Each structure stands twice: as C-alpha cells, then as structure tokens.
Amino acid sequence: MFDIKWIRANAETFDRSMSRRGLGPQSAALLELDDARRKTVADMNALQERRNAASKQIGQAKASGDEEKFKAIMAEVGSLKDEVQALEDKERAQTEALTDALLQLPNLLRDDVPDGGSEADNVERGNYSEPTQFNFAAREHWELGEAAGHMDFETAAKISGSRFVVLRRDLARLERAIGQFMLDLHTQEHGFTEVSAPLLVREEALYGTGQLPKFSEDAFATTDGRWLIPTSEVSLTNLVRESIVDAAELPMRVTSLTPCFRAEAGSAGKDTRGMLRQHQFWKVEMVAVTTPDKSDEEQEYLLSCAENVMQKLDVPYRVLRLCAGDMGATMQRTFDIEAWLPGQDAYREISSVSVAGDWQARRMNARYRNKDGDLDYVHTLNGSGVAVGRALIAVMENYQQQDGSIRIPDVLRPYMGGQEQIDGPA
RNA sequence: GGAGAGGUGGCCGAGUGGUCGAAGGCGCUCCCCUGCUAAGGGAGUAGGCGUCAAAAGCGUCUCGAGGGUUCGAAUCCCUUCCUCUCCGCCA
C-alpha cells in the first residue's frame, strides 16, 4: 500500500517502478482521484466548521432565551446538515475508490533490482559448490521414493487429489528431521524466536501481507470466510499488525515450521510429477521486522541464514537476484536460492528472501516510534529458511546412491536416531 | 450452542447527553533538586486528514465499525465485528 502523498512527491520514481513491473504509469490517474478527494475534504471541512459554529450559537441563543435567533440558526443548521451529509458520503466514496486502487498496486522496486520480463533475466549473485556429479544416471526424487515404496502419490490422489503425497517410514521421518533441523538452527544459532501461529487466518491478515485482494485464486478459503495460509509469512508478519512496536525490540526475528496451502491455480501442467509443487507442503519461514534504515542489511542477514541451511545440508545451490518481471507483487527486492537437483539436471527454487519495505506495514498499520519520537512504519522482511518439501527432494537427489539408497546428511542424523542412510528398493 | 459482560490515548483506567480529544495513574521527554544512583518536585506528551514549501498555527474527523435519535452523542437506540466470563459440547 502506498502513501498517496509520497506518490505525489515522487511520481516519476513511482511510475518508473510500475513500468518496470510491466504496468503503465499509474500516478496521473491516482493523483486525479486524490485531487478530487482533497477538494471534497476541503469543502466538507468548511461546511462542518460552519455547522459547528452554528451549533454553538444555538446553545447560546437557547441559554439567553432568544427564541427568534434560536429558530433562525436552527433553520440554517437544518439545511447545512444535508449538505454536510452529502459531502461526507462523497468523501467516503472517493477515499474508498482511492484506497481500492492503491491496494491493487504492486510494491515499489528497489533500484538494484535488475530489469527483465521473466526468470531468464534473473542475475546470478553467487553460488555454493559445483553441481553434484554421479558416475551413474541420477534419478529424480519420485523415482527414488516410489521405487523404495515410501513415496505414494496414488494413495494421496485417492484421499485428496492431485498434488498431494503420502510419505511413509524413513522418508516421513526425514521430512520431519529436516524441519526440526532448520528450526533448531534458526533458533539456536541465528537468533530467531520460534513461534507457533495460526494456519487459518482472517481475510484482513492476507490483505496485510498483500496476498489479497489480487491473488485470492492462489489460496484456499474456508466456508466461514477464513483462509488457509499459503505461507506462514502471513501469520508471522501479521504479529505486529495494528500495533506500535517498541523500537528497542527491533529487529524482531521470528521463525516457524508450518504447513502451507496453495491452490496453484495457473500452474496446471507445471511440475505435475513428484512433490516439487504441491497443494500442501511444510516450510520453515523467517520473518524480520525492523527499522527502515536497517532493512537492507536485514535482508542480507536473512539470506545468510537461509544459505547456512543449504551449506549445513551440503546441497549445491546458487543465489539469484530476481529481475523486475519475476518478482512477487508484494516485495521490493528478492533473492532466490535455487538448489541443484541432479535428477532434473537443473537448479530449482528452494528459498526466497525478500524485503517489503513499509508496503506491508502500511497495510497492517504496524508502526514504531522513531528517534524523533514520531510514529513511522516498520519495514518487514521474510525468507524461506527453507521449504521443507523441496529440501527433502534436494537431499534425496543429491545424496542418492547407485542402488537407490539415500545417504543421510550429517546434520540430519541426530534427528534420525543416528541412522546413516535410507535403503533403496529391497 | 445457551447466558452474561465489555471494546476509551503508548499502556492501565474514569467518564455525566453539551463548555470532553477526554479525569487519574503508568510509561516516555525536558527541566529542577540531591556528589552518583534511587527517591522527590515542575512542565510536556493521542492519531488521521486538509491547509502550508516546511514548521507553527488553523480547520476537521476519530472513544471497535456502520447507521439512527438530538440543535448537540464516548454517553441514548439499532445493526455489525471483536474480546472476555460462566454453562454445555469437545482434542
């Protein structure tokens, strides 16, 4: 959500950002709406002032017993009332129209976000180790899992439909181990506070983080008007909604391990095989709330935390600086971490680390008191740390052995009762 | 599901149809005082919008939200959302 006053003062910057997002210039239409609104406000205020003054005189007239004056002013106020009412209605409608328009707009882009229209234009920012090499043909995760009998899409389809999976035995445990490991890493080494927050949220929470109003088709709604979270970014970021955060408590860093639910509308036919793209998956999320001057470095910090997960798992990855056309609407700058998947012979997204600036904070009305003692909006950031389902895939494919067994990364063994590998087909 | 209570400033909390954006307290800021600290004394301290280059000032709106009664509503009425308590049910 944008501050219309900021748009008026920075129309060019604003329009350039929108253009880079593939939208036309937006400021002119918005400012026109706002000009009309402000004119109404001015008229309304003037009338209200007259009404208020007249009301006071009525009180005085009545007190002094001046019946004639009393009636005269009453008459004036009577007509003023309707006019004021009309202007108030007009003002409300105009403000609502402006707010609705502002709510639709994507976030600003930071200057260092590369231009580009698709993922092809993302810029590599660095990587960690070379792609894993095998002296046998690498299998995809679902081949490994189905062959060993602990990854079952058929049964999942009977229960829930496509894009669901049933994991059994060691693989179910490995999924749990990955989540536990990452959560412990963030809480014990990275300074995050673990949070267990709702998975079912009000519509307002999704407006706050920006999934609504534009992306309702991506999430699942319940029959009572609530929504299943598409990411715990929603629950965690909204922790500060409608509040004034104590500046001494910033940066606030929270993390949680939760299921995420996504409708995946519009990705029909994409990644249909395996568990890369599911309607339900586990994810460890990191959310940070900080002051505006600290959000850039905070994003670097979140990225380093996510990278640390990958390094400890010892899975090859690269970091991308997402281009304008590939970025989500709610963020100002995004770094993706892509894990190397030998079975696919490709890097695939496993984490996304973004800074939203004050865009979400304005929607949530989340503020803090700055050094001058004035209220200002906080900056919010989030990053996957990392997606559990995809980490499971990455571990399976990178740690696979010729016989279809899978070695267990060192850091996960404590969470697997010391087990060193998951056996392949019997 | 049944019955009840309540939503007021950063927080707690008082509040009667008018002079209330709102007592008091806490917190915070500044000043005074004491060698330092603690304690004490004094002053200040809601937010949004509009106007303004900006600040000040001025105007206006806001006591959950929306509507109504009234010359006038935090206060009365209606609707609605939310929170809490008790009972029932339940992991």
GROMACS .gro file of N, CA and C (backbone and C1' of nucleotides) in nm, chain B residues 33-74:
model
  294
  459C        P    1   1.922   2.289   4.022
  459C      O5'    2   1.880   2.194   4.142
  459C      C5'    3   1.811   2.245   4.256
  459C      C4'    4   1.770   2.132   4.347
  459C      C3'    5   1.882   2.036   4.385
  459C      O3'    6   1.960   2.087   4.492
  459C      C1'    7   1.691   1.913   4.318
  460U        P    8   2.118   2.087   4.476
  460U      O5'    9   2.157   1.944   4.534
  460U      C5'   10   2.139   1.915   4.672
  460U      C4'   11   2.121   1.767   4.692
  460U      C3'   12   2.238   1.678   4.651
  460U      O3'   13   2.339   1.675   4.751
  460U      C1'   14   2.035   1.583   4.573
  461G        P   15   2.491   1.701   4.709
  461G      O5'   16   2.509   1.642   4.563
  461G      C5'   17   2.594   1.708   4.472
  461G      C4'   18   2.699   1.615   4.420
  461G      C3'   19   2.644   1.489   4.350
  461G      O3'   20   2.606   1.517   4.218
  461G      C1'   21   2.821   1.430   4.497
  462C        P   22   2.473   1.451   4.163
  462C      O5'   23   2.518   1.301   4.132
  462C      C5'   24   2.604   1.272   4.023
  462C      C4'   25   2.625   1.123   4.015
  462C      C3'   26   2.498   1.039   4.009
  462C      O3'   27   2.445   1.031   3.876
  462C      C1'   28   2.643   0.948   4.171
  463U        P   29   2.285   1.033   3.855
  463U      O5'   30   2.234   0.897   3.919
  463U      C5'   31   2.261   0.772   3.855
  463U      C4'   32   2.223   0.658   3.945
  463U      C3'   33   2.078   0.655   3.992
  463U      O3'   34   1.992   0.602   3.892
  463U      C1'   35   2.219   0.615   4.176
  464A        P   36   1.842   0.662   3.883
  464A      O5'   37   1.775   0.616   4.020
  464A      C5'   38   1.742   0.478   4.041
  464A      C4'   39   1.694   0.459   4.183
  464A      C3'   40   1.575   0.545   4.223
  464A      O3'   41   1.451   0.489   4.181
  464A      C1'   42   1.741   0.562   4.388
  465A        P   43   1.334   0.587   4.130
  465A      O5'   44   1.297   0.671   4.261
  465A      C5'   45   1.236   0.607   4.373
  465A      C4'   46   1.234   0.701   4.491
  465A      C3'   47   1.158   0.830   4.470
  465A      O3'   48   1.018   0.814   4.490
  465A      C1'   49   1.368   0.880   4.562
  466G        P   50   0.915   0.904   4.405
  466G      O5'   51   0.950   1.053   4.448
  466G      C5'   52   0.921   1.098   4.580
  466G      C4'   53   0.967   1.240   4.598
  466G      C3'   54   0.905   1.341   4.502
  466G      O3'   55   0.774   1.380   4.541
  466G      C1'   56   1.138   1.378   4.515
  467G        P   57   0.666   1.419   4.430
  467G      O5'   58   0.712   1.564   4.384
  467G      C5'   59   0.711   1.673   4.476
  467G      C4'   60   0.768   1.795   4.411
  467G      C3'   61   0.707   1.833   4.276
  467G      O3'   62   0.583   1.898   4.288
  467G      C1'   63   0.942   1.844   4.261
  468G        P   64   0.473   1.880   4.176
  468G      O5'   65   0.531   1.965   4.055
  468G      C5'   66   0.543   2.106   4.066
  468G      C4'   67   0.609   2.163   3.945
  468G      C3'   68   0.544   2.131   3.811
  468G      O3'   69   0.430   2.210   3.785
  468G      C1'   70   0.778   2.102   3.792
  469A        P   71   0.311   2.150   3.698
  469A      O5'   72   0.371   2.155   3.550
  469A      C5'   73   0.399   2.281   3.488
  469A      C4'   74   0.473   2.259   3.359
  469A      C3'   75   0.404   2.171   3.256
  469A      O3'   76   0.303   2.238   3.184
  469A      C1'   77   0.630   2.107   3.274
  470G        P   78   0.179   2.153   3.126
  470G      O5'   79   0.244   2.070   3.008
  470G      C5'   80   0.301   2.139   2.896
  470G      C4'   81   0.379   2.041   2.812
  470G      C3'   82   0.299   1.926   2.753
  470G      O3'   83   0.227   1.966   2.637
  470G      C1'   84   0.502   1.844   2.841
  471U        P   85   0.091   1.891   2.601
  471U      O5'   86   0.140   1.744   2.565
  471U      C5'   87   0.227   1.722   2.453
  471U      C4'   88   0.260   1.575   2.444
  471U      C3'   89   0.140   1.482   2.451
  471U      O3'   90   0.075   1.473   2.326
  471U      C1'   91   0.312   1.401   2.591
  472A        P   92  -0.087   1.472   2.320
  472A      O5'   93  -0.111   1.346   2.228
  472A      C5'   94  -0.030   1.231   2.244
  472A      C4'   95  -0.095   1.116   2.172
  472A      C3'   96  -0.102   1.132   2.020
  472A      O3'   97   0.018   1.093   1.959
  472A      C1'   98  -0.313   1.068   2.102
  473G        P   99   0.061   1.154   1.821
  473G      O5'  100  -0.043   1.089   1.719
  473G      C5'  101  -0.031   0.951   1.685
  473G      C4'  102  -0.152   0.909   1.606
  473G      C3'  103  -0.173   0.980   1.474
  473G      O3'  104  -0.089   0.930   1.372
  473G      C1'  105  -0.377   0.969   1.589
  474G        P  106  -0.053   1.023   1.250
  474G      O5'  107  -0.186   1.026   1.165
  474G      C5'  108  -0.236   0.906   1.109
  474G      C4'  109  -0.369   0.930   1.044
  474G      C3'  110  -0.374   1.043   0.943
  474G      O3'  111  -0.317   1.005   0.818
  474G      C1'  112  -0.564   1.055   1.080
  475C        P  113  -0.247   1.115   0.728
  475C      O5'  114  -0.368   1.204   0.677
  475C      C5'  115  -0.470   1.146   0.596
  475C      C4'  116  -0.584   1.243   0.580
  475C      C3'  117  -0.546   1.380   0.526
  475C      O3'  118  -0.529   1.378   0.386
  475C      C1'  119  -0.690   1.407   0.710
  476G        P  120  -0.426   1.480   0.320
  476G      O5'  121  -0.500   1.619   0.335
  476G      C5'  122  -0.623   1.641   0.267
  476G      C4'  123  -0.679   1.775   0.306
  476G      C3'  124  -0.587   1.893   0.285
  476G      O3'  125  -0.586   1.935   0.150
  476G      C1'  126  -0.691   1.909   0.496
  477U        P  127  -0.455   2.000   0.091
  477U      O5'  128  -0.447   2.138   0.168
  477U      C5'  129  -0.541   2.242   0.140
  477U      C4'  130  -0.515   2.359   0.231
  477U      C3'  131  -0.373   2.414   0.226
  477U      O3'  132  -0.358   2.507   0.119
  477U      C1'  133  -0.443   2.391   0.451
  478C        P  134  -0.231   2.491   0.021
  478C      O5'  135  -0.110   2.528   0.115
  478C      C5'  136  -0.094   2.661   0.164
  478C      C4'  137   0.024   2.667   0.256
  478C      C3'  138   0.152   2.605   0.203
  478C      O3'  139   0.222   2.695   0.118
  478C      C1'  140   0.115   2.534   0.426
  479A        P  141   0.274   2.651  -0.022
  479A      O5'  142   0.380   2.539   0.013
  479A      C5'  143   0.424   2.447  -0.086
  479A      C4'  144   0.557   2.389  -0.045
  479A      C3'  145   0.563   2.341   0.099
  479A      O3'  146   0.524   2.206   0.107
  479A      C1'  147   0.746   2.485   0.054
  480A        P  148   0.436   2.160   0.232
  480A      O5'  149   0.536   2.170   0.355
  480A      C5'  150   0.638   2.073   0.373
  480A      C4'  151   0.732   2.118   0.482
  480A      C3'  152   0.667   2.140   0.618
  480A      O3'  153   0.658   2.020   0.691
  480A      C1'  154   0.804   2.325   0.564
  481A        P  155   0.548   2.004   0.804
  481A      O5'  156   0.595   2.106   0.917
  481A      C5'  157   0.692   2.065   1.013
  481A      C4'  158   0.728   2.182   1.099
  481A      C3'  159   0.617   2.237   1.187
  481A      O3'  160   0.602   2.163   1.306
  481A      C1'  161   0.724   2.415   1.076
  482A        P  162   0.458   2.149   1.373
  482A      O5'  163   0.422   2.297   1.417
  482A      C5'  164   0.491   2.359   1.527
  482A      C4'  165   0.456   2.505   1.532
  482A      C3'  166   0.308   2.535   1.550
  482A      O3'  167   0.267   2.528   1.685
  482A      C1'  168   0.394   2.668   1.376
  483G        P  169   0.124   2.472   1.724
  483G      O5'  170   0.027   2.572   1.648
  483G      C5'  171   0.016   2.707   1.690
  483G      C4'  172  -0.059   2.787   1.587
  483G      C3'  173  -0.202   2.741   1.560
  483G      O3'  174  -0.292   2.791   1.656
  483G      C1'  175  -0.091   2.775   1.355
  484C        P  176  -0.417   2.704   1.702
  484C      O5'  177  -0.510   2.710   1.573
  484C      C5'  178  -0.560   2.835   1.527
  484C      C4'  179  -0.622   2.819   1.391
  484C      C3'  180  -0.727   2.709   1.380
  484C      O3'  181  -0.852   2.748   1.432
  484C      C1'  182  -0.580   2.694   1.197
  485G        P  183  -0.943   2.639   1.504
  485G      O5'  184  -1.000   2.557   1.381
  485G      C5'  185  -1.077   2.624   1.282
  485G      C4'  186  -1.102   2.530   1.167
  485G      C3'  187  -1.158   2.394   1.205
  485G      O3'  188  -1.297   2.399   1.231
  485G      C1'  189  -0.984   2.367   1.048
  486U        P  190  -1.361   2.302   1.338
  486U      O5'  191  -1.356   2.164   1.259
  486U      C5'  192  -1.427   2.148   1.137
  486U      C4'  193  -1.388   2.018   1.073
  486U      C3'  194  -1.404   1.896   1.163
  486U      O3'  195  -1.538   1.850   1.165
  486U      C1'  196  -1.193   1.889   1.058
  487C        P  197  -1.592   1.775   1.294
  487C      O5'  198  -1.533   1.629   1.271
  487C      C5'  199  -1.572   1.554   1.156
  487C      C4'  200  -1.483   1.431   1.143
  487C      C3'  201  -1.477   1.342   1.267
  487C      O3'  202  -1.589   1.254   1.274
  487C      C1'  203  -1.258   1.377   1.184
  488U        P  204  -1.642   1.216   1.421
  488U      O5'  205  -1.529   1.117   1.473
  488U      C5'  206  -1.514   0.989   1.413
  488U      C4'  207  -1.387   0.922   1.463
  488U      C3'  208  -1.379   0.899   1.613
  488U      O3'  209  -1.450   0.782   1.651
  488U      C1'  210  -1.172   0.983   1.532
  489C        P  211  -1.536   0.785   1.788
  489C      O5'  212  -1.420   0.757   1.892
  489C      C5'  213  -1.345   0.635   1.891
  489C      C4'  214  -1.327   0.586   2.033
  489C      C3'  215  -1.455   0.525   2.092
  489C      O3'  216  -1.426   0.392   2.131
  489C      C1'  217  -1.368   0.697   2.233
  490G        P  218  -1.532   0.278   2.128
  490G      O5'  219  -1.482   0.193   2.000
  490G      C5'  220  -1.342   0.184   1.973
  490G      C4'  221  -1.323   0.093   1.855
  490G      C3'  222  -1.407   0.128   1.733
  490G      O3'  223  -1.349   0.230   1.656
  490G      C1'  224  -1.422  -0.104   1.776
  491A        P  225  -1.446   0.329   1.573
  491A      O5'  226  -1.512   0.233   1.465
  491A      C5'  227  -1.437   0.188   1.353
  491A      C4'  228  -1.527   0.113   1.259
  491A      C3'  229  -1.650   0.191   1.212
  491A      O3'  230  -1.622   0.276   1.104
  491A      C1'  231  -1.716  -0.023   1.285
  492G        P  232  -1.709   0.411   1.086
  492G      O5'  233  -1.852   0.358   1.041
  492G      C5'  234  -1.868   0.298   0.913
  492G      C4'  235  -2.007   0.245   0.898
  492G      C3'  236  -2.120   0.344   0.922
  492G      O3'  237  -2.143   0.428   0.811
  492G      C1'  238  -2.169   0.145   1.035
  493G        P  239  -2.208   0.573   0.838
  493G      O5'  240  -2.354   0.541   0.895
  493G      C5'  241  -2.462   0.527   0.805
  493G      C4'  242  -2.583   0.473   0.876
  493G      C3'  243  -2.667   0.572   0.955
  493G      O3'  244  -2.747   0.654   0.873
  493G      C1'  245  -2.641   0.375   1.082
  494G        P  246  -2.779   0.803   0.923
  494G      O5'  247  -2.875   0.783   1.048
  494G      C5'  248  -3.005   0.728   1.028
  494G      C4'  249  -3.072   0.699   1.160
  494G      C3'  250  -3.106   0.820   1.248
  494G      O3'  251  -3.222   0.887   1.202
  494G      C1'  252  -3.016   0.648   1.382
  495U        P  253  -3.242   1.042   1.234
  495U      O5'  254  -3.268   1.042   1.391
  495U      C5'  255  -3.387   0.986   1.444
  495U      C4'  256  -3.390   1.002   1.594
  495U      C3'  257  -3.367   1.144   1.644
  495U      O3'  258  -3.487   1.222   1.637
  495U      C1'  259  -3.234   0.995   1.769
  496U        P  260  -3.481   1.365   1.569
  496U      O5'  261  -3.390   1.447   1.669
  496U      C5'  262  -3.431   1.465   1.804
  496U      C4'  263  -3.322   1.530   1.883
  496U      C3'  264  -3.259   1.654   1.819
  496U      O3'  265  -3.338   1.769   1.838
  496U      C1'  266  -3.089   1.513   1.903
  497C        P  267  -3.359   1.866   1.711
  497C      O5'  268  -3.215   1.929   1.693
  497C      C5'  269  -3.183   2.010   1.581
  497C      C4'  270  -3.057   2.086   1.609
  497C      C3'  271  -2.943   2.004   1.664
  497C      O3'  272  -2.870   1.940   1.561
  497C      C1'  273  -2.969   2.197   1.797
  498G        P  274  -2.829   1.789   1.578
  498G      O5'  275  -2.723   1.796   1.697
  498G      C5'  276  -2.598   1.858   1.674
  498G      C4'  277  -2.519   1.863   1.803
  498G      C3'  278  -2.497   1.730   1.872
  498G      O3'  279  -2.388   1.660   1.814
  498G      C1'  280  -2.567   1.889   2.030
  499A        P  281  -2.393   1.501   1.811
  499A      O5'  282  -2.377   1.457   1.963
  499A      C5'  283  -2.258   1.485   2.037
  499A      C4'  284  -2.217   1.359   2.112
  499A      C3'  285  -2.167   1.247   2.022
  499A      O3'  286  -2.070   1.171   2.093
  499A      C1'  287  -2.358   1.174   2.134
  500A        P  288  -1.919   1.205   2.081
  500A      O5'  289  -1.845   1.082   2.149
  500A      C5'  290  -1.847   0.954   2.085
  500A      C4'  291  -1.832   0.844   2.188
  500A      C3'  292  -1.959   0.818   2.270
  500A      O3'  293  -2.040   0.722   2.207
  500A      C1'  294  -1.773   0.845   2.414
   0.00000   0.00000   0.00000
